[in-house]
Each structure stands twice: as C-alpha cells, then as structure tokens.
Short mmCIF file of C-alpha atoms in Angstrom, two decimals:
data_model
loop_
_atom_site.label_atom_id
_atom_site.label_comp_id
_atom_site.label_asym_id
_atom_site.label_seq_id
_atom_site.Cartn_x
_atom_site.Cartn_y
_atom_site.Cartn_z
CA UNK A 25 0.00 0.00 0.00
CA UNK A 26 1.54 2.85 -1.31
CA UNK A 27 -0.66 5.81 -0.17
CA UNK A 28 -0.17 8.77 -2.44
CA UNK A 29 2.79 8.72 -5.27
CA UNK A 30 4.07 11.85 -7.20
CA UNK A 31 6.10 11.86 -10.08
CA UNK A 32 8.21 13.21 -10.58
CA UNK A 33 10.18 14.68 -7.56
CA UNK A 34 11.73 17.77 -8.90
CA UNK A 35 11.65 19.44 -12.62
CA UNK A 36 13.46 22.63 -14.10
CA UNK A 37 11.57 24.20 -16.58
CA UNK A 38 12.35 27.26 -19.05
CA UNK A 39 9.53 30.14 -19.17
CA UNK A 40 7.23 28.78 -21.53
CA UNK A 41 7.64 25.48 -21.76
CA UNK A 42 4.85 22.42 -20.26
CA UNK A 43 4.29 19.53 -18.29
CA UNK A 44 2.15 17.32 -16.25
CA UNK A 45 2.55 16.13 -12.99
CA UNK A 46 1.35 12.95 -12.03
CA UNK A 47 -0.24 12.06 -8.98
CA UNK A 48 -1.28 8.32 -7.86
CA UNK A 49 -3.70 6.75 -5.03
CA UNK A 50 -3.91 3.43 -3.93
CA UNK A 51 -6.45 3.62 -1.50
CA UNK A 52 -9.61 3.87 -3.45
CA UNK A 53 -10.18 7.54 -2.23
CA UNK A 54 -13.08 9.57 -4.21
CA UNK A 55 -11.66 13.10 -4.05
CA UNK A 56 -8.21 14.46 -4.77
CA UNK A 57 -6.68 17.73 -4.40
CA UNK A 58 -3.59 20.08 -5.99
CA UNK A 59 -1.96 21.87 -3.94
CA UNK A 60 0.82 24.50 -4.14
CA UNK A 61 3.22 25.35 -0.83
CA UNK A 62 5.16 28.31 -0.95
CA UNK A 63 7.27 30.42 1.85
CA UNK A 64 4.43 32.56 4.57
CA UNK A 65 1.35 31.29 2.65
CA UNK A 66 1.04 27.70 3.75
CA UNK A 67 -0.43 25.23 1.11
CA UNK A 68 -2.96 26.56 -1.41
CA UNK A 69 -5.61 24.79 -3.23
CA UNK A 70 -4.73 24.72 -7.08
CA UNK A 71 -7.92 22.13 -8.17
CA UNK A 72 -9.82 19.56 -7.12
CA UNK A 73 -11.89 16.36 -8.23
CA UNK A 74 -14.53 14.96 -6.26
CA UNK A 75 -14.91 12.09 -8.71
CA UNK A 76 -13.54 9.95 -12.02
CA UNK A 77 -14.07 12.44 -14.46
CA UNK A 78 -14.67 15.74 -12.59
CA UNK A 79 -12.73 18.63 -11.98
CA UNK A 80 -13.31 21.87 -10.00
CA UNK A 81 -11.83 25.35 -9.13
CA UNK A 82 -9.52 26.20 -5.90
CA UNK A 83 -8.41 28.87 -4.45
CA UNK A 84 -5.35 29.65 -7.56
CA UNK A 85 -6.41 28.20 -10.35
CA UNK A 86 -5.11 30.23 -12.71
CA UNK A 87 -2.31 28.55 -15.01
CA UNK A 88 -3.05 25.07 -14.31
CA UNK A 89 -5.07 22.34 -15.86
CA UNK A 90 -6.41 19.36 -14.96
CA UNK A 91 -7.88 16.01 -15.17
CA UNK A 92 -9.53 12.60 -13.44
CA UNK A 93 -9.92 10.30 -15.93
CA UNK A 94 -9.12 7.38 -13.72
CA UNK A 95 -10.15 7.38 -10.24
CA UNK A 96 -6.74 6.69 -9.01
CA UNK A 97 -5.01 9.14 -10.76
CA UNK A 98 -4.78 12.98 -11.15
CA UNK A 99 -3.22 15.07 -13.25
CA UNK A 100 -1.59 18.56 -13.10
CA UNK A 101 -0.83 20.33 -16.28
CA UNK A 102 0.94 23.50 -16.98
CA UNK A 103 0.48 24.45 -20.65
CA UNK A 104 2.94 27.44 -20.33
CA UNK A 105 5.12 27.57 -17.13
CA UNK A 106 6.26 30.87 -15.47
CA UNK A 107 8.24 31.76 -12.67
CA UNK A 108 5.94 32.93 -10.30
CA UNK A 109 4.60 28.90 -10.78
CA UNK A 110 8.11 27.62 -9.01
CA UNK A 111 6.47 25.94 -6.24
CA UNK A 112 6.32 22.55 -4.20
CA UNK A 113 3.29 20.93 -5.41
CA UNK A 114 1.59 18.13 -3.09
CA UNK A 115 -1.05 16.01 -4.32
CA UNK A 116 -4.19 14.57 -1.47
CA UNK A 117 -6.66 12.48 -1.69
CA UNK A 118 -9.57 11.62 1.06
CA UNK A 119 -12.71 9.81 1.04
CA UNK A 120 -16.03 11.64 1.46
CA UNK A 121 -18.92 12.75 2.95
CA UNK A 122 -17.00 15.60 4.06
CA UNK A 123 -15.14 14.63 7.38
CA UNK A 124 -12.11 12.88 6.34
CA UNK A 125 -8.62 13.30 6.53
CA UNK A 126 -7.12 13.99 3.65
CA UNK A 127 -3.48 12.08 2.78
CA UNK A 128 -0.48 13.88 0.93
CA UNK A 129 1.60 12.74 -1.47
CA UNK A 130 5.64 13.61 -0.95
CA UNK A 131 5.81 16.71 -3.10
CA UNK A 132 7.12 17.84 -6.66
CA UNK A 133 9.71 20.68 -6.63
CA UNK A 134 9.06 22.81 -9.71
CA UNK A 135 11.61 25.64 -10.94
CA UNK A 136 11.02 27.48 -13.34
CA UNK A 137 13.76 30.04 -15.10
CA UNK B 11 -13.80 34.93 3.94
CA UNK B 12 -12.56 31.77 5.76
CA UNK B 13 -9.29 31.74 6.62
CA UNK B 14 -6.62 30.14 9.08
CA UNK B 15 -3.93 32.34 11.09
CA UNK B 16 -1.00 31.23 13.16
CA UNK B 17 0.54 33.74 14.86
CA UNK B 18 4.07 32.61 15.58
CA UNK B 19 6.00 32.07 11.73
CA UNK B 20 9.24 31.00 13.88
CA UNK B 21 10.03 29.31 17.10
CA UNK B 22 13.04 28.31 18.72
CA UNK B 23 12.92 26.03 22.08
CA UNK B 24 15.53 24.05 23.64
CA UNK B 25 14.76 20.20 24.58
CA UNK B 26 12.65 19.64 27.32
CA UNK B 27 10.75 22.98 26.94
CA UNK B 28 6.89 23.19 26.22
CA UNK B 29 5.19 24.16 23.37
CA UNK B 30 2.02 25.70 22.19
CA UNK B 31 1.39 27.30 18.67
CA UNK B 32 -1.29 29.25 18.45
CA UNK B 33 -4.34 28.88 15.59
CA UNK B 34 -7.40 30.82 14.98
CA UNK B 35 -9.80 30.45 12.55
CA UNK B 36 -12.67 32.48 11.14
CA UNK B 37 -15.16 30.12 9.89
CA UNK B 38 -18.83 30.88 11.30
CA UNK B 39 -20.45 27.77 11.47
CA UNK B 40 -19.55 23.86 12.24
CA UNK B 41 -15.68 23.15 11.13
CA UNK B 42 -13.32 20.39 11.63
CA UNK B 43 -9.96 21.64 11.98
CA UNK B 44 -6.40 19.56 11.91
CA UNK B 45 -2.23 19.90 12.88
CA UNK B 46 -0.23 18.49 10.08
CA UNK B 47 3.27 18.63 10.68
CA UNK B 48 6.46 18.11 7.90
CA UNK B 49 9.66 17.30 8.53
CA UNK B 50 12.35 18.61 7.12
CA UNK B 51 12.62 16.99 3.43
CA UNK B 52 8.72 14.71 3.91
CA UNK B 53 5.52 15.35 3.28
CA UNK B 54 2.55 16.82 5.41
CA UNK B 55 1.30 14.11 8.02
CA UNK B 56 -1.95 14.24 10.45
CA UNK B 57 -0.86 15.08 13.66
CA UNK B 58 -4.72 15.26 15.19
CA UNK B 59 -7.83 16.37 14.41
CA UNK B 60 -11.12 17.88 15.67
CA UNK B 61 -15.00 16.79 14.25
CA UNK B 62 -16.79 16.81 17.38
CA UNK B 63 -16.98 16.08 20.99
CA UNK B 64 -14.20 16.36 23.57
CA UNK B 65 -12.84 19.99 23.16
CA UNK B 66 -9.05 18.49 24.12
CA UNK B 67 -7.81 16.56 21.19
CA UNK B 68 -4.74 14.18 21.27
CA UNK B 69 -2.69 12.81 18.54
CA UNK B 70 0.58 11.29 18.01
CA UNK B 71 3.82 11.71 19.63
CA UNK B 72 1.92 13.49 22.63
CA UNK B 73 0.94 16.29 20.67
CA UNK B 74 -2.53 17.83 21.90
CA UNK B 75 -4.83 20.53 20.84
CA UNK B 76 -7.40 22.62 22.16
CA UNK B 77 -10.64 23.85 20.65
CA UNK B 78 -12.25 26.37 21.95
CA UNK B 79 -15.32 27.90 19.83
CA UNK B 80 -15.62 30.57 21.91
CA UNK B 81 -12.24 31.98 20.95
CA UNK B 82 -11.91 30.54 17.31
CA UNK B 83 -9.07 28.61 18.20
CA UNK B 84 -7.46 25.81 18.40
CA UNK B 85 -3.68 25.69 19.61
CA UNK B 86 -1.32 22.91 19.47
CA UNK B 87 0.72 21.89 22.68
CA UNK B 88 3.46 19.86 23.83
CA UNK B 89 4.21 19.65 27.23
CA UNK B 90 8.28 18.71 26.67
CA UNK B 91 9.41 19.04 23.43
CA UNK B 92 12.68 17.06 21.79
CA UNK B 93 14.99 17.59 18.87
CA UNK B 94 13.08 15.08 16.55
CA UNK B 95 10.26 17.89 16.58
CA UNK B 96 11.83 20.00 14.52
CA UNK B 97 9.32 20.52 11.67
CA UNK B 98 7.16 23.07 10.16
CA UNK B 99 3.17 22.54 11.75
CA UNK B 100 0.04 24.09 9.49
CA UNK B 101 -3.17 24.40 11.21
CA UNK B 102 -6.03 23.97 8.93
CA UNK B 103 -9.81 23.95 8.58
CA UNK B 104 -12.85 22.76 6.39
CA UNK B 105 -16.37 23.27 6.28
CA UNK B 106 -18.87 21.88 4.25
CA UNK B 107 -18.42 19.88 1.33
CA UNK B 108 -15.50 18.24 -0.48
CA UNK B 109 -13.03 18.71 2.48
CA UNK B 110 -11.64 21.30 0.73
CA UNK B 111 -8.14 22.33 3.57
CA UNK B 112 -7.88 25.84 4.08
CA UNK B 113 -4.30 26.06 5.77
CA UNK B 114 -2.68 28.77 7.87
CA UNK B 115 0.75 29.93 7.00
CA UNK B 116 2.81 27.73 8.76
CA UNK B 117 5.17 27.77 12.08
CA UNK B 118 8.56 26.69 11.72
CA UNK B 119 9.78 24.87 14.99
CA UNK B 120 13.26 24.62 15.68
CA UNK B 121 14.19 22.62 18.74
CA UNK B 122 18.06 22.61 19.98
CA UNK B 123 19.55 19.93 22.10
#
C-alpha cells in the first residue's frame, strides 16, 4: 500500500515550456486535491476532483489544468510555465462525505527560469 | 472569507521545553480543523484532528490541541518538546463539502539539544 505517489520529484523548466505532474492513489479515495506550498502562505488549493471524471476550481487556479480520468489518478498540467509557478506541489486524496482526513503525497519541486 | 492564522512564523525552544502554537480560525459555522506537521525533506502528516466532541484533542507523539469555539481557536501543545520535533506545523480547517483544507501559513519549529 503505497498511499499517495508523485512523479516526478523535482523538474526545471524554461519560461514557456509544459508539463504534467502525475499524482497516484492506492487507496480507493473519491476526491483528490492540488496543492501549491510556498514560503508565509502555507499550502494553497490549485484544483480539485470529487470524482472519475470531474474537476473543479480552488483557491489559484489560474495557469493550471487538470484532469480525473481514472479514479486513481490525477493530473496537473501546466500548458505554459512561469516563474511565479516555481512551487512545491503536493497532491491529497480523502474519502467523502466531508469529514475525512485527507493524505499527501511527498511533493514535486518545480523551478522554473 | 474563511481563513486560518497562526501567529508565531518561527520558534526556537531548547529540549525539554513546552510548546504551544497558536491557531485561529474564522469560519462561522460547524468546522473540523487539523495539525499536520512536515519534517524537514517529507511530506505533510496528520498530527490530530477535531470533528466533534471532547474539546481536548490528542494525537501522536503526545501532541494535543485545544478547541475552543468561543475563541476561534485551536492551539497545538506539547508539554516537553525534543529535537526530533523540529518541523514546520500548518493548522487547517474545512467546512462543508469536499473537504476542501484551508491552511494557515505555517510555524517553523526549531528545537536545539
């Protein structure tokens, strides 16, 4: 039982350029979460999916894509990275109705130049 | 808007001191509210957590927490701390659907021998 996988663990990226980050559950959890952590602000909610096949709006959405097509995965895209994107991302997943802890993932550092 | 606020962004102790970081929050209604805690180089773990009942929460490695509604808060204590709990601790709150985490900034704990 592996919990919550990321992949991968750190990336450089030019201005401009994409990628996805993966995120993986093994524990049959419904809803998953993005995440961003940055110095003073604590973790902030990119997007979230409450089920295979949906998606929803956090708190900074802006920049990022994503998708649920399997229930045990979730993926974070960036179409066109910038630096104000170089972050530590954490992926979560919990099981509903609403009172659940949620589990983290070990983080993807992102740089971008 | 909701939000999450811990008031101390640093703390040093020496081993053997105690420990409480403070946490309010400014949801109105019902909320369930959580300690995670990451060491240096991991990922966020659930130190305890708060649905319901018994104001005086404990969780792992002795770690306790307080709600009280009447004050918004809920602080995180440790009667004697040790080296090993040097980590960064986010308090954090939900309400209402999807468990979607709002987290507080963060308090970086620094414990000398």
């Amino acid at each position: 039982n592996a919990g919550v996988t990321q992949t991968p663990k750190f990336r450089v990226l030019k201005t401009g350029q994409s990628m996805t980050l993966l995120c993986a559950q093994d524990m049959n959890h419904e809803y998953m979460y993005w995440y961003r952590q940055d110095p003073g602000m604590g973790l902030r909610l990119i997007h979230y999916s409450v089920g295979e096949g949906t998606t929803a709006k956090g708190e900074v959405p802006d920049g990022y894509n994503v998708s649920r097509l399997k229930k045990q995965n979730f993926l974070l895209g960036l179409e066109s990275a910038a630096p104000s994107q170089t972050s530590v991302y954490f992926c979560a997943s919990s099981d509903p109705p609403g009172q659940e802890t949620q589990y983290f993932g070990p983080g993807t550092r992102l740089l971008v130049l | 808007a909701q939000s999450v606020s811990q008031h101390n962004h640093h703390v040093i102790l020496s081993e053997a001191a105690s420990l409480e970081l403070g946490c309010n929050y400014s949801y109105g209604g019902t909320v369930n509210l959580f300690w995670y805690v990451q060491y240096p180089g991991q990922h966020l773990q659930l130190l305890l957590k708060y649905f319901s009942g018994d104001p005086l929460v404990k969780g792992i490695k002795g770690f306790e927490a307080e709600f009280i509604k009447s004050k918004f808060s809920f602080n995180l204590r440790k009667p004697s701390v040790q080296w090993s709990d040097t980590a960064e601790y986010f308090c954090a709150a939900h309400s209402g659907g999807y468990n979607k985490l709002i987290f507080g900034a963060g308090t970086r704990l620094a414990v000398h021998p």
